[in-house]
PDB file of C-alpha atoms in Angstrom:
ATOM      1  CA  MET A  96      99.146  47.104 -87.235  1.00  0.00           C
ATOM      2  CA  GLN A  97      98.374  49.691 -84.095  1.00  0.00           C
ATOM      3  CA  LEU A  98     100.704  52.489 -84.556  1.00  0.00           C
ATOM      4  CA  ILE A  99     103.474  51.930 -82.211  1.00  0.00           C
ATOM      5  CA  LYS A 100     104.340  54.462 -79.757  1.00  0.00           C
ATOM      6  CA  GLY A 101     106.779  52.195 -77.908  1.00  0.00           C
ATOM      7  CA  ILE A 102     109.463  51.956 -75.328  1.00  0.00           C
ATOM      8  CA  THR A 103     111.900  48.900 -74.333  1.00  0.00           C
ATOM      9  CA  PHE A 104     111.472  48.687 -70.746  1.00  0.00           C
ATOM     10  CA  ALA A 105     114.126  46.822 -68.535  1.00  0.00           C
ATOM     11  CA  PRO A 106     115.947  44.887 -71.119  1.00  0.00           C
ATOM     12  CA  PHE A 107     118.146  42.016 -70.091  1.00  0.00           C
ATOM     13  CA  CYS A 108     117.337  42.506 -66.365  1.00  0.00           C
ATOM     14  CA  PRO A 109     118.683  39.846 -64.038  1.00  0.00           C
ATOM     15  CA  LYS A 110     116.444  37.367 -61.706  1.00  0.00           C
ATOM     16  CA  GLY A 111     114.754  39.484 -59.003  1.00  0.00           C
ATOM     17  CA  SER A 112     114.700  42.771 -60.823  1.00  0.00           C
ATOM     18  CA  PHE A 113     110.734  42.736 -60.866  1.00  0.00           C
ATOM     19  CA  LEU A 114     110.415  41.826 -57.444  1.00  0.00           C
ATOM     20  CA  ASN A 115     111.271  45.337 -56.197  1.00  0.00           C
ATOM     21  CA  LYS A 116     108.566  47.625 -56.276  1.00  0.00           C
ATOM     22  CA  LYS A 117     110.784  50.433 -57.924  1.00  0.00           C
ATOM     23  CA  ALA A 118     110.703  48.606 -60.881  1.00  0.00           C
ATOM     24  CA  TYR A 119     106.702  49.158 -61.195  1.00  0.00           C
ATOM     25  CA  GLU A 120     107.242  52.860 -60.084  1.00  0.00           C
ATOM     26  CA  SER A 121     109.725  53.314 -62.894  1.00  0.00           C
ATOM     27  CA  PHE A 122     107.146  51.496 -65.134  1.00  0.00           C
ATOM     28  CA  ASN A 123     104.505  53.965 -64.030  1.00  0.00           C
ATOM     29  CA  SER A 124     106.825  56.992 -64.542  1.00  0.00           C
ATOM     30  CA  LEU A 125     107.370  55.626 -68.306  1.00  0.00           C
ATOM     31  CA  VAL A 126     103.521  55.581 -68.862  1.00  0.00           C
ATOM     32  CA  LYS A 127     102.972  59.135 -67.336  1.00  0.00           C
ATOM     33  CA  GLY A 128     106.052  60.731 -68.732  1.00  0.00           C
ATOM     34  CA  THR A 129     106.034  59.750 -72.266  1.00  0.00           C
ATOM     35  CA  GLY A 130     102.482  58.601 -73.635  1.00  0.00           C
ATOM     36  CA  ALA A 131     103.675  55.292 -74.745  1.00  0.00           C
ATOM     37  CA  ASN A 132     100.932  52.764 -75.704  1.00  0.00           C
ATOM     38  CA  PHE A 133     103.437  49.668 -76.491  1.00  0.00           C
ATOM     39  CA  ILE A 134     105.972  48.038 -74.240  1.00  0.00           C
ATOM     40  CA  MET A 135     109.051  45.789 -75.464  1.00  0.00           C
ATOM     41  CA  LEU A 136     110.335  43.502 -72.955  1.00  0.00           C
ATOM     42  CA  VAL A 137     113.556  41.567 -73.525  1.00  0.00           C
ATOM     43  CA  PRO A 138     114.305  38.589 -71.535  1.00  0.00           C
ATOM     44  CA  ASN A 139     118.009  37.598 -71.725  1.00  0.00           C
ATOM     45  CA  GLY A 140     119.822  34.725 -73.320  1.00  0.00           C
ATOM     46  CA  LEU A 141     123.354  33.941 -72.856  1.00  0.00           C
ATOM     47  CA  GLN A 142     125.726  31.795 -74.720  1.00  0.00           C
ATOM     48  CA  ASP A 143     129.658  31.857 -73.534  1.00  0.00           C
ATOM     49  CA  THR A 144     131.074  32.912 -76.841  1.00  0.00           C
ATOM     50  CA  PRO A 145     129.978  33.783 -80.446  1.00  0.00           C
ATOM     51  CA  GLN A 146     130.760  30.070 -81.388  1.00  0.00           C
ATOM     52  CA  SER A 147     128.917  28.368 -78.527  1.00  0.00           C
ATOM     53  CA  GLU A 148     126.130  26.237 -79.325  1.00  0.00           C
ATOM     54  CA  GLU A 149     124.218  26.345 -76.045  1.00  0.00           C
ATOM     55  CA  ILE A 150     121.902  28.944 -74.995  1.00  0.00           C
ATOM     56  CA  SER A 151     121.176  29.647 -71.242  1.00  0.00           C
ATOM     57  CA  TYR A 152     117.896  31.315 -70.100  1.00  0.00           C
ATOM     58  CA  THR A 153     117.561  29.935 -66.735  1.00  0.00           C
ATOM     59  CA  SER A 154     120.244  31.367 -64.551  1.00  0.00           C
ATOM     60  CA  ASP A 155     120.145  34.472 -62.095  1.00  0.00           C
ATOM     61  CA  ALA A 156     121.242  36.376 -65.089  1.00  0.00           C
ATOM     62  CA  THR A 157     117.688  36.025 -66.806  1.00  0.00           C
ATOM     63  CA  ILE A 158     114.479  37.490 -65.338  1.00  0.00           C
ATOM     64  CA  SER A 159     112.284  34.767 -63.894  1.00  0.00           C
ATOM     65  CA  ASP A 160     109.025  33.532 -65.926  1.00  0.00           C
ATOM     66  CA  GLU A 161     106.941  34.261 -62.804  1.00  0.00           C
ATOM     67  CA  GLU A 162     108.522  37.942 -62.600  1.00  0.00           C
ATOM     68  CA  LEU A 163     108.027  38.311 -66.457  1.00  0.00           C
ATOM     69  CA  ILE A 164     104.266  37.069 -66.091  1.00  0.00           C
ATOM     70  CA  GLN A 165     103.686  39.368 -63.515  1.00  0.00           C
ATOM     71  CA  MET A 166     105.003  42.561 -65.311  1.00  0.00           C
ATOM     72  CA  ILE A 167     103.238  41.711 -68.429  1.00  0.00           C
ATOM     73  CA  ASP A 168      99.689  41.506 -66.679  1.00  0.00           C
ATOM     74  CA  HIS A 169     100.701  44.700 -64.726  1.00  0.00           C
ATOM     75  CA  ILE A 170     101.413  46.423 -68.277  1.00  0.00           C
ATOM     76  CA  HIS A 171      98.034  44.912 -69.706  1.00  0.00           C
ATOM     77  CA  LYS A 172      96.207  46.082 -66.457  1.00  0.00           C
ATOM     78  CA  ALA A 173      97.771  49.883 -67.386  1.00  0.00           C
ATOM     79  CA  GLY A 174      96.186  49.437 -70.741  1.00  0.00           C
ATOM     80  CA  LEU A 175      99.254  48.988 -73.027  1.00  0.00           C
ATOM     81  CA  THR A 176      99.934  46.443 -75.499  1.00  0.00           C
ATOM     82  CA  VAL A 177     103.221  44.177 -75.080  1.00  0.00           C
ATOM     83  CA  ALA A 178     105.850  42.473 -77.345  1.00  0.00           C
ATOM     84  CA  LEU A 179     108.377  39.888 -76.246  1.00  0.00           C
ATOM     85  CA  LYS A 180     111.700  39.957 -77.830  1.00  0.00           C
ATOM     86  CA  PRO A 181     113.760  37.250 -76.303  1.00  0.00           C
ATOM     87  CA  THR A 182     117.368  38.171 -77.323  1.00  0.00           C
ATOM     88  CA  VAL A 183     120.700  36.186 -76.955  1.00  0.00           C
ATOM     89  CA  ASN A 184     124.076  37.896 -75.815  1.00  0.00           C
ATOM     90  CA  CYS A 185     127.494  36.417 -75.398  1.00  0.00           C
ATOM     91  CA  LYS A 186     129.102  36.267 -72.077  1.00  0.00           C
ATOM     92  CA  ASN A 187     132.472  37.218 -73.165  1.00  0.00           C
ATOM     93  CA  GLY A 188     131.140  40.921 -74.387  1.00  0.00           C
ATOM     94  CA  THR A 189     130.903  40.218 -78.153  1.00  0.00           C
ATOM     95  CA  TRP A 190     128.033  41.832 -79.952  1.00  0.00           C
ATOM     96  CA  ARG A 191     125.347  39.075 -80.880  1.00  0.00           C
ATOM     97  CA  ALA A 192     125.677  39.827 -84.506  1.00  0.00           C
ATOM     98  CA  HIS A 193     129.136  38.486 -84.579  1.00  0.00           C
ATOM     99  CA  ILE A 194     127.572  34.834 -83.499  1.00  0.00           C
ATOM    100  CA  ASN A 195     128.708  32.591 -86.602  1.00  0.00           C
ATOM    101  CA  PHE A 196     129.775  29.261 -87.576  1.00  0.00           C
ATOM    102  CA  PHE A 197     130.833  27.389 -90.867  1.00  0.00           C
ATOM    103  CA  ASP A 198     128.286  27.354 -93.401  1.00  0.00           C
ATOM    104  CA  ILE A 199     129.119  23.515 -94.000  1.00  0.00           C
ATOM    105  CA  ASP A 200     129.190  21.267 -90.998  1.00  0.00           C
ATOM    106  CA  VAL A 201     132.696  20.086 -90.026  1.00  0.00           C
ATOM    107  CA  HIS A 202     133.343  17.385 -87.801  1.00  0.00           C
ATOM    108  CA  CYS A 203     134.450  18.368 -84.223  1.00  0.00           C
ATOM    109  CA  GLU A 204     133.584  22.064 -85.110  1.00  0.00           C
ATOM    110  CA  PRO A 205     130.813  24.020 -83.492  1.00  0.00           C
ATOM    111  CA  LYS A 206     127.477  23.757 -85.866  1.00  0.00           C
ATOM    112  CA  TRP A 207     124.870  26.269 -87.034  1.00  0.00           C
ATOM    113  CA  SER A 208     122.298  23.083 -86.621  1.00  0.00           C
ATOM    114  CA  ASN A 209     123.235  22.700 -83.072  1.00  0.00           C
ATOM    115  CA  TRP A 210     123.255  26.406 -82.062  1.00  0.00           C
ATOM    116  CA  PHE A 211     119.606  26.860 -84.218  1.00  0.00           C
ATOM    117  CA  ALA A 212     118.299  23.832 -82.170  1.00  0.00           C
ATOM    118  CA  SER A 213     119.207  25.442 -78.810  1.00  0.00           C
ATOM    119  CA  TYR A 214     118.087  29.127 -80.244  1.00  0.00           C
ATOM    120  CA  THR A 215     114.608  27.562 -81.144  1.00  0.00           C
ATOM    121  CA  LYS A 216     113.989  26.002 -77.626  1.00  0.00           C
ATOM    122  CA  PHE A 217     115.035  29.714 -76.021  1.00  0.00           C
ATOM    123  CA  GLN A 218     112.582  31.098 -78.432  1.00  0.00           C
ATOM    124  CA  LEU A 219     109.767  28.743 -78.112  1.00  0.00           C
ATOM    125  CA  HIS A 220     110.011  28.894 -74.381  1.00  0.00           C
ATOM    126  CA  TYR A 221     109.085  32.637 -74.615  1.00  0.00           C
ATOM    127  CA  ALA A 222     106.576  32.384 -77.197  1.00  0.00           C
ATOM    128  CA  LYS A 223     104.608  29.960 -74.910  1.00  0.00           C
ATOM    129  CA  ILE A 224     104.750  32.744 -72.310  1.00  0.00           C
ATOM    130  CA  ALA A 225     103.727  35.392 -75.116  1.00  0.00           C
ATOM    131  CA  GLN A 226     100.477  33.337 -75.836  1.00  0.00           C
ATOM    132  CA  LYS A 227      99.621  32.486 -72.215  1.00  0.00           C
ATOM    133  CA  THR A 228      99.761  35.992 -71.334  1.00  0.00           C
ATOM    134  CA  GLY A 229      98.071  37.442 -74.608  1.00  0.00           C
ATOM    135  CA  CYS A 230     101.213  39.435 -75.575  1.00  0.00           C
ATOM    136  CA  GLU A 231     100.296  40.947 -78.676  1.00  0.00           C
ATOM    137  CA  MET A 232     103.363  40.642 -80.650  1.00  0.00           C
ATOM    138  CA  PHE A 233     106.395  38.235 -80.529  1.00  0.00           C
ATOM    139  CA  ILE A 234     110.043  39.151 -81.848  1.00  0.00           C
ATOM    140  CA  ALA A 235     112.292  36.204 -82.730  1.00  0.00           C
ATOM    141  CA  GLY A 236     115.497  37.869 -81.856  1.00  0.00           C
ATOM    142  CA  CYS A 237     117.480  40.781 -82.313  1.00  0.00           C
ATOM    143  CA  GLU A 238     120.166  41.886 -84.666  1.00  0.00           C
ATOM    144  CA  MET A 239     121.695  38.353 -85.655  1.00  0.00           C
ATOM    145  CA  VAL A 240     123.215  39.614 -88.759  1.00  0.00           C
ATOM    146  CA  MET A 241     125.678  36.739 -89.304  1.00  0.00           C
ATOM    147  CA  SER A 242     122.776  34.243 -88.943  1.00  0.00           C
ATOM    148  CA  GLU A 243     120.345  36.130 -91.259  1.00  0.00           C
ATOM    149  CA  ARG A 244     122.098  34.297 -94.493  1.00  0.00           C
ATOM    150  CA  ARG A 245     120.387  30.956 -92.914  1.00  0.00           C
ATOM    151  CA  SER A 246     116.994  31.832 -94.370  1.00  0.00           C
ATOM    152  CA  ASP A 247     115.846  27.983 -94.199  1.00  0.00           C
ATOM    153  CA  GLU A 248     116.826  27.762 -90.466  1.00  0.00           C
ATOM    154  CA  TRP A 249     114.897  31.402 -89.943  1.00  0.00           C
ATOM    155  CA  ARG A 250     111.924  29.996 -91.848  1.00  0.00           C
ATOM    156  CA  LYS A 251     111.869  26.747 -90.015  1.00  0.00           C
ATOM    157  CA  LEU A 252     112.028  28.893 -86.457  1.00  0.00           C
ATOM    158  CA  ILE A 253     109.165  31.193 -87.485  1.00  0.00           C
ATOM    159  CA  SER A 254     107.217  28.199 -88.584  1.00  0.00           C
ATOM    160  CA  ASP A 255     107.670  26.663 -85.132  1.00  0.00           C
ATOM    161  CA  ILE A 256     106.948  29.627 -83.165  1.00  0.00           C
ATOM    162  CA  ARG A 257     103.517  29.931 -84.925  1.00  0.00           C
ATOM    163  CA  THR A 258     102.489  26.513 -83.597  1.00  0.00           C
ATOM    164  CA  VAL A 259     102.453  27.819 -79.968  1.00  0.00           C
ATOM    165  CA  TYR A 260     101.690  31.394 -80.346  1.00  0.00           C
ATOM    166  CA  ASP A 261      99.084  32.727 -82.618  1.00  0.00           C
ATOM    167  CA  GLY A 262      99.663  36.605 -82.495  1.00  0.00           C
ATOM    168  CA  PRO A 263     101.998  38.371 -84.833  1.00  0.00           C
ATOM    169  CA  VAL A 264     105.385  37.486 -85.292  1.00  0.00           C
ATOM    170  CA  THR A 265     108.519  39.457 -86.450  1.00  0.00           C
ATOM    171  CA  TYR A 266     112.068  39.663 -86.416  1.00  0.00           C
ATOM    172  CA  ASN A 267     114.243  42.780 -85.409  1.00  0.00           C
ATOM    173  CA  THR A 268     117.173  43.202 -87.876  1.00  0.00           C
ATOM    174  CA  ASP A 269     119.929  45.674 -87.417  1.00  0.00           C
ATOM    175  CA  LYS A 270     120.520  49.112 -88.954  1.00  0.00           C
ATOM    176  CA  TYR A 271     121.505  48.960 -92.581  1.00  0.00           C
ATOM    177  CA  GLN A 272     120.415  45.310 -92.911  1.00  0.00           C
ATOM    178  CA  GLU A 273     116.716  45.857 -93.913  1.00  0.00           C
ATOM    179  CA  ASP A 274     117.499  45.468 -97.635  1.00  0.00           C
ATOM    180  CA  HIS A 275     119.629  42.124 -96.894  1.00  0.00           C
ATOM    181  CA  VAL A 276     117.264  39.865 -95.089  1.00  0.00           C
ATOM    182  CA  THR A 277     115.677  37.675 -97.912  1.00  0.00           C
ATOM    183  CA  TRP A 278     112.856  35.943 -95.662  1.00  0.00           C
ATOM    184  CA  TRP A 279     110.685  38.954 -95.022  1.00  0.00           C
ATOM    185  CA  ASP A 280     107.778  37.257 -96.444  1.00  0.00           C
ATOM    186  CA  CYS A 281     107.405  34.536 -93.734  1.00  0.00           C
ATOM    187  CA  VAL A 282     106.726  37.346 -90.939  1.00  0.00           C
ATOM    188  CA  ASP A 283     103.957  39.614 -90.349  1.00  0.00           C
ATOM    189  CA  SER A 284     106.083  42.896 -90.164  1.00  0.00           C
ATOM    190  CA  ILE A 285     109.534  44.078 -91.005  1.00  0.00           C
ATOM    191  CA  CYS A 286     111.428  45.876 -88.315  1.00  0.00           C
ATOM    192  CA  SER A 287     114.836  47.242 -87.594  1.00  0.00           C
ATOM    193  CA  SER A 288     117.225  48.970 -85.390  1.00  0.00           C
ATOM    194  CA  GLY A 289     117.145  52.574 -86.273  1.00  0.00           C
ATOM    195  CA  TYR A 290     120.119  53.989 -84.949  1.00  0.00           C
ATOM    196  CA  TYR A 291     120.947  56.100 -87.767  1.00  0.00           C
ATOM    197  CA  PRO A 292     123.116  59.157 -87.484  1.00  0.00           C
ATOM    198  CA  ALA A 293     121.966  62.613 -87.461  1.00  0.00           C
ATOM    199  CA  GLY A 294     121.540  63.961 -91.158  1.00  0.00           C
ATOM    200  CA  SER A 295     121.380  60.657 -92.745  1.00  0.00           C
ATOM    201  CA  TRP A 296     117.364  59.936 -92.106  1.00  0.00           C
ATOM    202  CA  GLU A 297     116.211  60.845 -95.418  1.00  0.00           C
ATOM    203  CA  LYS A 298     118.681  58.522 -97.070  1.00  0.00           C
ATOM    204  CA  GLU A 299     118.010  55.772 -95.002  1.00  0.00           C
ATOM    205  CA  LEU A 300     114.420  55.892 -94.987  1.00  0.00           C
ATOM    206  CA  ASP A 301     114.440  56.140 -98.913  1.00  0.00           C
ATOM    207  CA  ARG A 302     116.386  52.973 -98.577  1.00  0.00           C
ATOM    208  CA  ILE A 303     114.058  51.063 -96.389  1.00  0.00           C
ATOM    209  CA  GLU A 304     111.032  51.945 -98.318  1.00  0.00           C
ATOM    210  CA  LYS A 305     112.219  50.106-101.188  1.00  0.00           C
ATOM    211  CA  VAL A 306     112.010  47.115 -99.045  1.00  0.00           C
ATOM    212  CA  VAL A 307     108.672  47.796 -97.815  1.00  0.00           C
ATOM    213  CA  GLU A 308     107.529  48.084-101.193  1.00  0.00           C
ATOM    214  CA  LYS A 309     109.131  44.858-102.287  1.00  0.00           C
ATOM    215  CA  PHE A 310     107.346  42.757 -99.614  1.00  0.00           C
ATOM    216  CA  ARG A 311     104.263  44.713 -98.790  1.00  0.00           C
ATOM    217  CA  LYS A 312     104.663  44.469 -95.065  1.00  0.00           C
ATOM    218  CA  PRO A 313     104.076  46.721 -92.472  1.00  0.00           C
ATOM    219  CA  PHE A 314     107.176  48.601 -90.921  1.00  0.00           C
ATOM    220  CA  PHE A 315     108.238  49.824 -87.606  1.00  0.00           C
ATOM    221  CA  PHE A 316     111.747  50.582 -85.725  1.00  0.00           C
ATOM    222  CA  ALA A 317     111.814  47.889 -82.927  1.00  0.00           C
ATOM    223  CA  GLU A 318     114.702  49.993 -81.467  1.00  0.00           C
ATOM    224  CA  CYS A 319     116.037  53.575 -81.981  1.00  0.00           C
ATOM    225  CA  GLY A 320     117.825  55.678 -79.881  1.00  0.00           C
ATOM    226  CA  CYS A 321     120.722  58.175 -78.898  1.00  0.00           C
ATOM    227  CA  MET A 322     122.596  58.589 -75.744  1.00  0.00           C
ATOM    228  CA  SER A 323     122.899  62.136 -74.225  1.00  0.00           C
ATOM    229  CA  VAL A 324     126.765  62.262 -74.675  1.00  0.00           C
ATOM    230  CA  THR A 325     128.502  64.681 -77.068  1.00  0.00           C
ATOM    231  CA  GLY A 326     129.284  62.914 -80.577  1.00  0.00           C
ATOM    232  CA  SER A 327     126.421  60.172 -79.840  1.00  0.00           C
ATOM    233  CA  SER A 328     124.101  61.611 -82.539  1.00  0.00           C
ATOM    234  CA  LYS A 329     126.764  60.980 -85.267  1.00  0.00           C
ATOM    235  CA  ALA A 330     127.110  57.225 -84.149  1.00  0.00           C
ATOM    236  CA  PRO A 331     123.944  56.622 -81.924  1.00  0.00           C
ATOM    237  CA  ASN A 332     124.685  52.647 -82.177  1.00  0.00           C
ATOM    238  CA  ASP A 333     127.841  53.055 -80.438  1.00  0.00           C
ATOM    239  CA  TRP A 334     127.094  52.885 -76.597  1.00  0.00           C
ATOM    240  CA  THR A 335     131.132  52.713 -75.883  1.00  0.00           C
ATOM    241  CA  ILE A 336     131.110  56.753 -76.562  1.00  0.00           C
ATOM    242  CA  ARG A 337     132.547  58.603 -73.814  1.00  0.00           C
ATOM    243  CA  GLY A 338     132.369  62.453 -73.514  1.00  0.00           C
ATOM    244  CA  THR A 339     130.637  65.320 -72.080  1.00  0.00           C
ATOM    245  CA  VAL A 340     126.973  65.036 -71.085  1.00  0.00           C
ATOM    246  CA  ASN A 341     124.941  66.568 -73.782  1.00  0.00           C
ATOM    247  CA  LEU A 342     121.203  66.522 -73.051  1.00  0.00           C
ATOM    248  CA  GLN A 343     120.472  68.604 -75.759  1.00  0.00           C
ATOM    249  CA  GLU A 344     122.217  66.689 -78.653  1.00  0.00           C
ATOM    250  CA  GLN A 345     120.042  63.679 -77.712  1.00  0.00           C
ATOM    251  CA  ALA A 346     117.057  65.660 -77.714  1.00  0.00           C
ATOM    252  CA  ASP A 347     117.840  67.086 -81.048  1.00  0.00           C
ATOM    253  CA  TRP A 348     118.345  63.776 -82.742  1.00  0.00           C
ATOM    254  CA  TYR A 349     114.991  62.388 -81.443  1.00  0.00           C
ATOM    255  CA  ALA A 350     113.470  65.401 -83.113  1.00  0.00           C
ATOM    256  CA  GLU A 351     115.157  64.880 -86.446  1.00  0.00           C
ATOM    257  CA  MET A 352     114.051  61.161 -86.265  1.00  0.00           C
ATOM    258  CA  PHE A 353     110.511  61.918 -85.707  1.00  0.00           C
ATOM    259  CA  GLU A 354     110.240  64.628 -88.203  1.00  0.00           C
ATOM    260  CA  ALA A 355     111.762  62.662 -91.040  1.00  0.00           C
ATOM    261  CA  CYS A 356     109.517  59.562 -90.091  1.00  0.00           C
ATOM    262  CA  GLN A 357     106.196  61.705 -90.042  1.00  0.00           C
ATOM    263  CA  LYS A 358     106.854  62.344 -93.960  1.00  0.00           C
ATOM    264  CA  ARG A 359     106.551  58.490 -94.298  1.00  0.00           C
ATOM    265  CA  SER A 360     103.304  57.081 -94.012  1.00  0.00           C
ATOM    266  CA  TRP A 361     104.625  53.357 -94.051  1.00  0.00           C
ATOM    267  CA  VAL A 362     106.598  54.007 -90.747  1.00  0.00           C
ATOM    268  CA  GLY A 363     104.176  52.164 -88.360  1.00  0.00           C
ATOM    269  CA  GLY A 364     106.018  53.427 -85.073  1.00  0.00           C
ATOM    270  CA  PHE A 365     108.920  52.991 -82.911  1.00  0.00           C
ATOM    271  CA  CYS A 366     110.117  51.316 -79.874  1.00  0.00           C
ATOM    272  CA  LEU A 367     112.647  53.462 -78.020  1.00  0.00           C
ATOM    273  CA  TRP A 368     115.587  52.231 -76.472  1.00  0.00           C
ATOM    274  CA  ASP A 369     115.555  52.177 -73.525  1.00  0.00           C
ATOM    275  CA  TRP A 370     113.911  52.663 -70.076  1.00  0.00           C
ATOM    276  CA  PRO A 371     115.458  50.678 -67.167  1.00  0.00           C
ATOM    277  CA  PHE A 372     113.661  49.027 -64.418  1.00  0.00           C
ATOM    278  CA  LYS A 373     116.277  50.868 -61.713  1.00  0.00           C
ATOM    279  CA  GLN A 374     115.400  54.603 -62.278  1.00  0.00           C
ATOM    280  CA  TYR A 375     117.857  57.398 -61.227  1.00  0.00           C
ATOM    281  CA  SER A 376     116.419  60.380 -59.253  1.00  0.00           C
ATOM    282  CA  THR A 377     115.394  63.186 -61.560  1.00  0.00           C
ATOM    283  CA  HIS A 378     118.242  65.622 -60.170  1.00  0.00           C
ATOM    284  CA  LYS A 379     120.765  63.067 -61.633  1.00  0.00           C
ATOM    285  CA  ALA A 380     119.277  63.217 -65.125  1.00  0.00           C
ATOM    286  CA  LYS A 381     121.488  66.287 -66.041  1.00  0.00           C
ATOM    287  CA  SER A 382     124.553  64.298 -65.397  1.00  0.00           C
ATOM    288  CA  ASN A 383     123.367  60.923 -67.074  1.00  0.00           C
ATOM    289  CA  CYS A 384     124.889  60.287 -70.520  1.00  0.00           C
ATOM    290  CA  GLY A 385     123.022  56.945 -71.384  1.00  0.00           C
ATOM    291  CA  TYR A 386     120.073  56.272 -73.596  1.00  0.00           C
ATOM    292  CA  ASN A 387     117.619  56.716 -70.880  1.00  0.00           C
ATOM    293  CA  ILE A 388     115.432  59.723 -71.619  1.00  0.00           C
ATOM    294  CA  TYR A 389     113.765  60.199 -68.232  1.00  0.00           C
ATOM    295  CA  ALA A 390     113.828  63.779 -66.954  1.00  0.00           C
ATOM    296  CA  LYS A 391     115.909  64.968 -69.851  1.00  0.00           C
ATOM    297  CA  PRO A 392     114.649  67.321 -72.841  1.00  0.00           C
ATOM    298  CA  ALA A 393     114.452  64.253 -74.841  1.00  0.00           C
ATOM    299  CA  GLN A 394     111.495  63.002 -72.872  1.00  0.00           C
ATOM    300  CA  ASP A 395     109.694  66.446 -73.546  1.00  0.00           C
ATOM    301  CA  VAL A 396     110.262  65.457 -77.210  1.00  0.00           C
ATOM    302  CA  VAL A 397     109.430  62.080 -77.153  1.00  0.00           C
ATOM    303  CA  LYS A 398     105.983  62.952 -75.309  1.00  0.00           C
ATOM    304  CA  LYS A 399     105.199  65.648 -78.056  1.00  0.00           C
ATOM    305  CA  TYR A 400     105.360  63.533 -80.759  1.00  0.00           C
ATOM    306  CA  TYR A 401     103.836  60.448 -79.132  1.00  0.00           C
ATOM    307  CA  SER A 402     100.988  62.662 -78.489  1.00  0.00           C
ATOM    308  CA  LEU A 403     100.769  63.909 -82.148  1.00  0.00           C
ATOM    309  CA  LEU A 404     101.081  60.306 -83.296  1.00  0.00           C
TER     310      LEU A 404
END
């Protein structure tokens, strides 16, 4: 597996987002400003609640297939590799990790079987696009924690994806879940969301290393990042933290992550969260408290380490 120096670009963007030339300007700024060689695109699927069985991916809330294909072609022409990670979210704001149903089908209740049928349709739609456009990787979802115990359904899904896409297939589990997924043997690599608190990287890498050794699969962080707000480095997965802007805390978190991971030869790379399609101007960077690293000290840290990897 090529060493992944990646960034997630324009996740969950709505239809029309890539029709504006500013989206391409933002991508070009990403390439120039980070040294990335890998871009993850995240088409948006939506269900009403965690117990809804139907997933929509054709509304105005999801980028159109035509725009997505055009962006993939642009990224490839720029010399970068592309991964598609179609990801489902809940319209009511509940985190997708809580999508859940009874383990045994109950009459008149929503069922795993119906949900997985809809989820499979959603995934296969984008797997076909990945095949058509030559995407170098397909990631069959993200942080679906409560569903991960349904190993038979996940194995069937991965098998179905392989009937329409012939590249590497994996799945993005959440932080702390790497050693709870039992079906890593059916994918081509292991990946997770590395939102680990400052000061905990060595402990968590020790734990993940045991999973990598057990399954003998390549590993990378399919997501990782920290907001530029005071306190985020202690809970980098919590996007609801509010406080004073702290650009240095974000930069320090990235430096610690890279330093810790450089000591582990089995860490095959990173895909940072995230770089939006609608970019703020550089003079507003000092007041931006989000995950974006554009024009912040963290961008210098990322570019430095990506140039060394």
